[in-house]
Coordinates of C-alpha atoms and ligand atoms in Angstrom, one line a residue:
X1 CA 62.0 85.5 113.1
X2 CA 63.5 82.5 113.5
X3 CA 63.1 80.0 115.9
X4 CA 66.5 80.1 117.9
X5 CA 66.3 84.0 117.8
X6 CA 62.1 83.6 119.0
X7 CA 63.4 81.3 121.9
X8 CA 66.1 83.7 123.1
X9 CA 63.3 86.5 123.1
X10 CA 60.7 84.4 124.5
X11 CA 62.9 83.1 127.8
X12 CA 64.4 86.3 128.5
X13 CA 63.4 89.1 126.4
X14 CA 66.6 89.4 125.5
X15 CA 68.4 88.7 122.1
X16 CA 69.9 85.3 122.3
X17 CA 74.0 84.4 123.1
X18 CA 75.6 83.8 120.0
X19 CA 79.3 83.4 119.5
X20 CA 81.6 83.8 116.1
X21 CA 81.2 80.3 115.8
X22 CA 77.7 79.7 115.9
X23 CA 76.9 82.7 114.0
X24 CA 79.2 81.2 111.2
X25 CA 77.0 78.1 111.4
X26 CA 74.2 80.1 110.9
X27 CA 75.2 81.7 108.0
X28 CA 76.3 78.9 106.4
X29 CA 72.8 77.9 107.0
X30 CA 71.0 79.9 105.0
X31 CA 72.8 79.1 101.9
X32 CA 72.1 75.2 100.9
X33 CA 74.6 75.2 98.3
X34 CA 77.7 75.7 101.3
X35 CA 79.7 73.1 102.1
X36 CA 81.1 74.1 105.3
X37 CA 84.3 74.7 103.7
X38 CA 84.4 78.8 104.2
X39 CA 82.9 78.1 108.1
X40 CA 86.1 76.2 108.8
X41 CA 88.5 78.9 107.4
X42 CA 86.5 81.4 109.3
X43 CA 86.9 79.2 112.6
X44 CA 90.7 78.8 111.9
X45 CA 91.2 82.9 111.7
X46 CA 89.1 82.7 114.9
X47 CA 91.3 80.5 116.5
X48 CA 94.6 82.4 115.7
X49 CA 93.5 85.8 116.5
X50 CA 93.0 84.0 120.3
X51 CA 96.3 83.1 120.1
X52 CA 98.0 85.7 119.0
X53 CA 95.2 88.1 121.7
X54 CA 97.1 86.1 124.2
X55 CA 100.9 86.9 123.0
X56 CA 99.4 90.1 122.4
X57 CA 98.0 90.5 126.2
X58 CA 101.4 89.3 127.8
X59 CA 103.9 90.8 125.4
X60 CA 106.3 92.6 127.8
X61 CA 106.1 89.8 130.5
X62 CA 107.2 87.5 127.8
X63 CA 109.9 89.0 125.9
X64 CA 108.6 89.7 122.3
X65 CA 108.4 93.3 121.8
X66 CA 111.3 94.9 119.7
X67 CA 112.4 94.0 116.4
X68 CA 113.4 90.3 115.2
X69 CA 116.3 91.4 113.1
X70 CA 115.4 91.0 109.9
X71 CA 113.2 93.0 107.3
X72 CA 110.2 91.8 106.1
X73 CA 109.5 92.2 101.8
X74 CA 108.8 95.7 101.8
X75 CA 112.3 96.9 103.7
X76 CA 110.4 97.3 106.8
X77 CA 111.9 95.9 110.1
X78 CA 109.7 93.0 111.7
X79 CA 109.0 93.3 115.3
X80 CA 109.3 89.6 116.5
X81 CA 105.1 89.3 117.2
X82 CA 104.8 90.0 113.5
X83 CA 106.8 87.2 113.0
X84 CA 105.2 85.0 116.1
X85 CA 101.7 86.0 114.8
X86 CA 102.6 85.2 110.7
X87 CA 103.4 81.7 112.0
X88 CA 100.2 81.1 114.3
X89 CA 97.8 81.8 110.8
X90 CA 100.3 80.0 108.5
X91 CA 99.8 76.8 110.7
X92 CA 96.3 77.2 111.8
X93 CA 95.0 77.8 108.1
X94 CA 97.8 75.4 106.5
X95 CA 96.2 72.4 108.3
X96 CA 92.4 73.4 106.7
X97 CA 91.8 71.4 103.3
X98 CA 89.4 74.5 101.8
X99 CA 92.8 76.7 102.1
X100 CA 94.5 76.5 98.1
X101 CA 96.8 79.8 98.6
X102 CA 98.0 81.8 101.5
X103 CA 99.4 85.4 101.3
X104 CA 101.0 87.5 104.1
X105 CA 102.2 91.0 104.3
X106 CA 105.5 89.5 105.6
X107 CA 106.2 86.9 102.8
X108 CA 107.5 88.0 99.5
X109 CA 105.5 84.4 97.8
X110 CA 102.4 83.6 98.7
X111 CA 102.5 79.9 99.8
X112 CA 100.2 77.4 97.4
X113 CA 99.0 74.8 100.0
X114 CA 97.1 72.7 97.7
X115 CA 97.3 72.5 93.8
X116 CA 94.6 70.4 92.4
X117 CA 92.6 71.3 89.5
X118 CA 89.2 69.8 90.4
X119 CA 88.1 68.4 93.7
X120 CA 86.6 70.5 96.3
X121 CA 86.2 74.4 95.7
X122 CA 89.3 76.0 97.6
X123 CA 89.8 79.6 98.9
X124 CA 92.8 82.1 99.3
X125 CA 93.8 83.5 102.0
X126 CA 95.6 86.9 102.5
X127 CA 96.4 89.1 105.6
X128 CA 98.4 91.7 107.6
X129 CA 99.0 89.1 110.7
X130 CA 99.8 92.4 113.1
X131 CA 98.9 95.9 111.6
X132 CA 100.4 98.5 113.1
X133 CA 103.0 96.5 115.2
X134 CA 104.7 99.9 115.8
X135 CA 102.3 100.4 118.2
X136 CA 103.7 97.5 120.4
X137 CA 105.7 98.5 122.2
X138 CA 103.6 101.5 124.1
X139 CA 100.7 99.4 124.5
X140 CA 99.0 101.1 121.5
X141 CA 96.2 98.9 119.6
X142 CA 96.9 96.7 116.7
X143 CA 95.2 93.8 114.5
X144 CA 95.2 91.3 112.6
X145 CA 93.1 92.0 108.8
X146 CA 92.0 88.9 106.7
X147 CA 90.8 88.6 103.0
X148 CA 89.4 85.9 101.4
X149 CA 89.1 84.8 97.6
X150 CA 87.9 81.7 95.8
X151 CA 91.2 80.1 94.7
X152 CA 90.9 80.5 90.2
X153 CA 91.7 77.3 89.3
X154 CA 92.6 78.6 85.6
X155 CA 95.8 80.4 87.0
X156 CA 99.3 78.1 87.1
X157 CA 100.9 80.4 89.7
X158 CA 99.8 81.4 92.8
X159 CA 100.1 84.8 92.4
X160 CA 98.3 84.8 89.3
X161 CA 94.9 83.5 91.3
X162 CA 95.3 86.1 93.5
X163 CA 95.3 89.1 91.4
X164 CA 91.6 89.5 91.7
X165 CA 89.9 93.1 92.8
X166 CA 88.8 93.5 95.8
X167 CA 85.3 93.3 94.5
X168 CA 85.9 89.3 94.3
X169 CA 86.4 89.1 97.8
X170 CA 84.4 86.2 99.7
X171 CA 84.9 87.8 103.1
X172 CA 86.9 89.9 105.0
X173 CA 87.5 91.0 108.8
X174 CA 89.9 92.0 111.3
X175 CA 90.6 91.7 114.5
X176 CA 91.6 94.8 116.6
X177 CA 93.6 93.8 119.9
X178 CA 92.9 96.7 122.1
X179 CA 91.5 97.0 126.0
X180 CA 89.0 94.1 124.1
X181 CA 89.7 91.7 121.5
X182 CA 87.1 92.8 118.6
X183 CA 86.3 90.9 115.5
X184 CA 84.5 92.5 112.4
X185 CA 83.8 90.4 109.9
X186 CA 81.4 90.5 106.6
X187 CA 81.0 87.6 104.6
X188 CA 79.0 90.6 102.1
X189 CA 75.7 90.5 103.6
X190 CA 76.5 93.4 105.9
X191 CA 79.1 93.7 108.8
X192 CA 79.3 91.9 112.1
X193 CA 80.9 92.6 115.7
X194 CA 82.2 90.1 117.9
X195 CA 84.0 90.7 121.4
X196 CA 86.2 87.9 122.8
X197 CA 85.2 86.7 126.2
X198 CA 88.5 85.3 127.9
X199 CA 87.1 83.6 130.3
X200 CA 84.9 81.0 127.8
X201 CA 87.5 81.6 125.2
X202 CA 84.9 82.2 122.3
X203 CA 83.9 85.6 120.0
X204 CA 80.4 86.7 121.1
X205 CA 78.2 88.3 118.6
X206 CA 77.7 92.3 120.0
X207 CA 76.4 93.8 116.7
X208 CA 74.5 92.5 113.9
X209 CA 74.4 94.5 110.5
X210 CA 76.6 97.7 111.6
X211 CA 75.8 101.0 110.0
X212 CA 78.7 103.6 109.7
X213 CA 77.2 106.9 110.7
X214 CA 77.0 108.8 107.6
X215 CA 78.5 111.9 109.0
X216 CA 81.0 112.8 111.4
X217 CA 83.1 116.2 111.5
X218 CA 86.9 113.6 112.6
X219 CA 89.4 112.8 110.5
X220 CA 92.4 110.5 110.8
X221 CA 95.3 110.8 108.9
X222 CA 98.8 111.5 109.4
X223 CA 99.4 115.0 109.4
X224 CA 103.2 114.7 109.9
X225 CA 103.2 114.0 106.1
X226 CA 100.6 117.3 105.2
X227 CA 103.3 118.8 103.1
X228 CA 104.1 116.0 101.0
X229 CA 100.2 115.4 100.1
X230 CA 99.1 116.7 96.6
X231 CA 97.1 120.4 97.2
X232 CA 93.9 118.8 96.9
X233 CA 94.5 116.9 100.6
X234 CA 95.9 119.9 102.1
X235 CA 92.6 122.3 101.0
X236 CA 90.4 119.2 102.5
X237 CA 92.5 119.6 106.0
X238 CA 92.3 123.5 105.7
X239 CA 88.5 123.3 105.1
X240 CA 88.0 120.8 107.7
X241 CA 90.2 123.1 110.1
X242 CA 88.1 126.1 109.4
X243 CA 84.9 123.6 110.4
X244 CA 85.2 122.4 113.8
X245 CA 86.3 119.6 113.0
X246 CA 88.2 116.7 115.0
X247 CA 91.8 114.8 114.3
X248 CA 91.7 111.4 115.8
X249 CA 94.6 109.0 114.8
X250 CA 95.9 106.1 116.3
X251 CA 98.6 104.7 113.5
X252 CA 97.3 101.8 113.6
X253 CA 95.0 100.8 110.9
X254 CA 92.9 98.4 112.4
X255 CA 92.0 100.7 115.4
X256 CA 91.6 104.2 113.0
X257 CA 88.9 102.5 111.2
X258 CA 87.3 100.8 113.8
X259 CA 86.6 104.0 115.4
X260 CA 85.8 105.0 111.7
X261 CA 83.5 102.7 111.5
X262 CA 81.1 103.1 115.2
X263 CA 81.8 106.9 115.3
X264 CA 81.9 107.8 111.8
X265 CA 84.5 110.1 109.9
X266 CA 87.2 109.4 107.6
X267 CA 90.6 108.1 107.5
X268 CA 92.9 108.5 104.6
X269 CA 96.4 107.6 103.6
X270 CA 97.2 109.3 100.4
X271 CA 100.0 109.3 98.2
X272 CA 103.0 112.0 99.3
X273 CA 106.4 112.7 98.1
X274 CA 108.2 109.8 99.5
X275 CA 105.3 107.0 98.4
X276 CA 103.4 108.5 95.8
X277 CA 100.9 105.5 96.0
X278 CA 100.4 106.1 99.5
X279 CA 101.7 103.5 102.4
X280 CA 98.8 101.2 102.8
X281 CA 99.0 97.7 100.9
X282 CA 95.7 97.2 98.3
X283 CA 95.2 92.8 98.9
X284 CA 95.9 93.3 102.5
X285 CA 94.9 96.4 104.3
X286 CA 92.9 98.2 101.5
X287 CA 90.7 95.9 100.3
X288 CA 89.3 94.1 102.9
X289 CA 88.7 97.7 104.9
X290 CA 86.7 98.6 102.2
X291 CA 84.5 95.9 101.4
X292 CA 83.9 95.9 105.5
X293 CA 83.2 99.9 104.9
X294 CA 81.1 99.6 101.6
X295 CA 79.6 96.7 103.7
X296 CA 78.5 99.3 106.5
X297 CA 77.2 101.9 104.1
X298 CA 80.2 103.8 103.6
X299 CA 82.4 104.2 101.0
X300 CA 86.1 103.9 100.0
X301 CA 88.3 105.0 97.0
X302 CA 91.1 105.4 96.2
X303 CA 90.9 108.8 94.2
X304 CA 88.1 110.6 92.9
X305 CA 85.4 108.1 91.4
X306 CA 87.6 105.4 91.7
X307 CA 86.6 102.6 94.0
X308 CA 89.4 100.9 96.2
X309 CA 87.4 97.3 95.1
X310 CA 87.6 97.8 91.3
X311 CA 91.6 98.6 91.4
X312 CA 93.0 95.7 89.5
X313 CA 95.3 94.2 91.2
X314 CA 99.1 93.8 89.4
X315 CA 101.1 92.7 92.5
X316 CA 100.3 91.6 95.7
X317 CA 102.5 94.1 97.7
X318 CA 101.1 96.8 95.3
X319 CA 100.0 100.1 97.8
X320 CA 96.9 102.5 97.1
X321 CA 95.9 105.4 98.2
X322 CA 93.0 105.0 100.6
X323 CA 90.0 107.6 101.6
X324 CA 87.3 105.8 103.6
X325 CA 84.5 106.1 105.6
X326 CA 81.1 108.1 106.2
X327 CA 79.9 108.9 102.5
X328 CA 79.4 112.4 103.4
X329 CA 83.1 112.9 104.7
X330 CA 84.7 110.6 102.0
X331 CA 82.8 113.3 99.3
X332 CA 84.4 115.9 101.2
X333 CA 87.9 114.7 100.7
X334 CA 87.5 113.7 97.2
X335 CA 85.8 117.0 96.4
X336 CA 88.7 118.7 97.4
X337 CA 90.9 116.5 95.7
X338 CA 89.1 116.6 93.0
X339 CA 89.6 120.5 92.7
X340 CA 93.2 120.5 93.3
X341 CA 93.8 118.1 90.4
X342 CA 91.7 120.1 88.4
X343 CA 93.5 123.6 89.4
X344 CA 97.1 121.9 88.9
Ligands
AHM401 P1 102.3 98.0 109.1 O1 101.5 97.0 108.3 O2 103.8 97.9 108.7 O3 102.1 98.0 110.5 O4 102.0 99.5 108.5 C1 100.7 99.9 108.3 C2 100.3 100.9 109.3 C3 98.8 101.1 109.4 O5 98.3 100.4 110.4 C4 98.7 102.6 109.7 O6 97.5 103.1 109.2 C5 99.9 103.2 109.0 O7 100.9 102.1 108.9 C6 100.6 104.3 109.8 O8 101.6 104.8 109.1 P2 102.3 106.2 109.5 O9 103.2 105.8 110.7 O10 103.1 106.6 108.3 O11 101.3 107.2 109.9
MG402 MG1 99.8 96.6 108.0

């Protein structure tokens, strides 16, 4: 034990108070070798998701629910927090030297902040500054979801360095704005939970090395789509029907799998008629979900066998189907899917 963790014991035989920040700190300080740069792109991600938690918190009072009139890359309209909330992480990671590369969902090019061969090691940035922004306007949850890479200083364009699987990722997190403001973040040494506290403005540590449960008769998908899934996805929702089990779905990413992730089940996306990879994006929804899931002890693919984290990567809008969660209901889907390949 150490001793900041004996003291907190020893005064009130409680564990000790430790927000995003300091538990960053202390990460960073069991690895010699860091130089602080990661701690300070962490802190600027903390920072943002505050500010947008607050836009979030007052968004009908102060006029920025609805559409801003103009699509975003992938033909989909951009509610005018997406657009507020893009901004507040393109400024608060654009002023941090460790940031090479940034990458939205809303931007066609990623941005290159910083080109130099040598110097310090830089990172990249990607992330989905308000998943689920449909859910807006009725008060429904939605998040922010953040990647990080180390920046490939062998690659000319920025895309190029970012084309790594998700198995390369540094870290990865989200932040879900619901009746709390939740951060999960893994840095891969297990997942994390933070809760913002407004009145001291900081993330405090709730959970330390999270554990999906590694069963639980709910799934979360959209069954609207059911008909359009390949047969393999509708036997699974048959089977599941026939088993008592539960449909829970918010339709917002950030909030399906954060339930997926304390209560257990699985959510899915999978390929239909109308996107036959599926809806979700791989560098910004997909992969950092899964390396938070794997992270937790569950798993994620993106078809039988087929690990969401070993997809290579051939653009960064590129969508994947996605199956994740407890590793007993993730084998369940894929079983099934498995099958229905098979029988076609
Ligand atoms: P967005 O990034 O444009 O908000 O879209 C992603 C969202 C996810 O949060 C959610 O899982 C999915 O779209 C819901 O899609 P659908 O409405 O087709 O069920
Ligand atoms: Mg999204």
């Amino acid at each position: 034990m150490r001793a900041d963790e004996t003291y907190g014991h020893v005064a009130t035989g409680r564990p000790p108070i430790i927000t995003l920040q300091g538990h960053i700190l202390e990460q960073q300080s069991r690895h010699p070798e860091a130089t602080g740069t990661l701690s300070w792109i962490l802190s600027a991600i903390s920072i943002s998701a505050k500010m947008i938690a607050a836009q979030v918190r007052r968004a009908r009072l102060i006029d920025v629910l609805g559409s801003a009139g103009e699509e975003n890359v992938q033909g989909e309209q951009q509610q005018k927090l997406d657009v507020i909330s893009n901004e507040i992480l393109l400024r608060t990671l654009g002023g941090r030297e460790g940031v090479a590369i940034v990458a939205s969902e809303e931007n066609e090019e990623p941005v290159l902040l910083r080109d130099e061969r040598e110097g310090p090691r830089r990172y990249c940035v990607l992330f989905d500054p308000l998943d689920g922004s449909s859910n807006l306007d009725v008060c429904g949850g939605v998040g922010t979801i953040f990647s990080i890479l180390r920046h490939d200083r062998r690659s000319d364009r920025a895309e190029d360095s970012l084309l790594q699987p998700g198995s390369q990722q540094v870290a990865a997190g989200y932040v879900l704005y619901g009746p709390s403001t939740v951060c999960t973040l893994t840095i891969g040494l297990g997942v994390d939970l933070f809760v913002l506290d407004p009145s001291i403005g900081a993330f405090v540590r709730v959970e330390q090395g999270l554990k999906i449960p590694t069963h639980s008769k709910s799934y979360s998908v959209n069954e609207g789509n059911r008909l359009q899934f390949p047969q393999g996805y509708q036997d699974y929702l048959g089977w599941a029907q026939q088993n008592g089990y539960s449909s829970r779905y918010a339709g917002a990413m950030v909030a399906d799998v954060h339930r997926i992730l304390l209560k257990g089940g699985v959510f899915m996306y999978p390929p239909t008629a109308k996107a036959p990879k599926g809806k979700l994006r791989l560098m910004y929804e997909a992969n950092p979900m899964a390396m938070l899931v794997e992270q937790a002890g569950g798993k994620a693919l993106a078809a039988p066998g087929q690990r969401i984290l070993d997809v290579r990567p051939e653009g960064i809008h590129q969508r994947v189907p996605v199956v994740l969660g407890s590793p007993a209901e993730v084998d369940h889907v894929m079983d099934h899917v498995a099958a229905g390949a098979a029988a076609a």
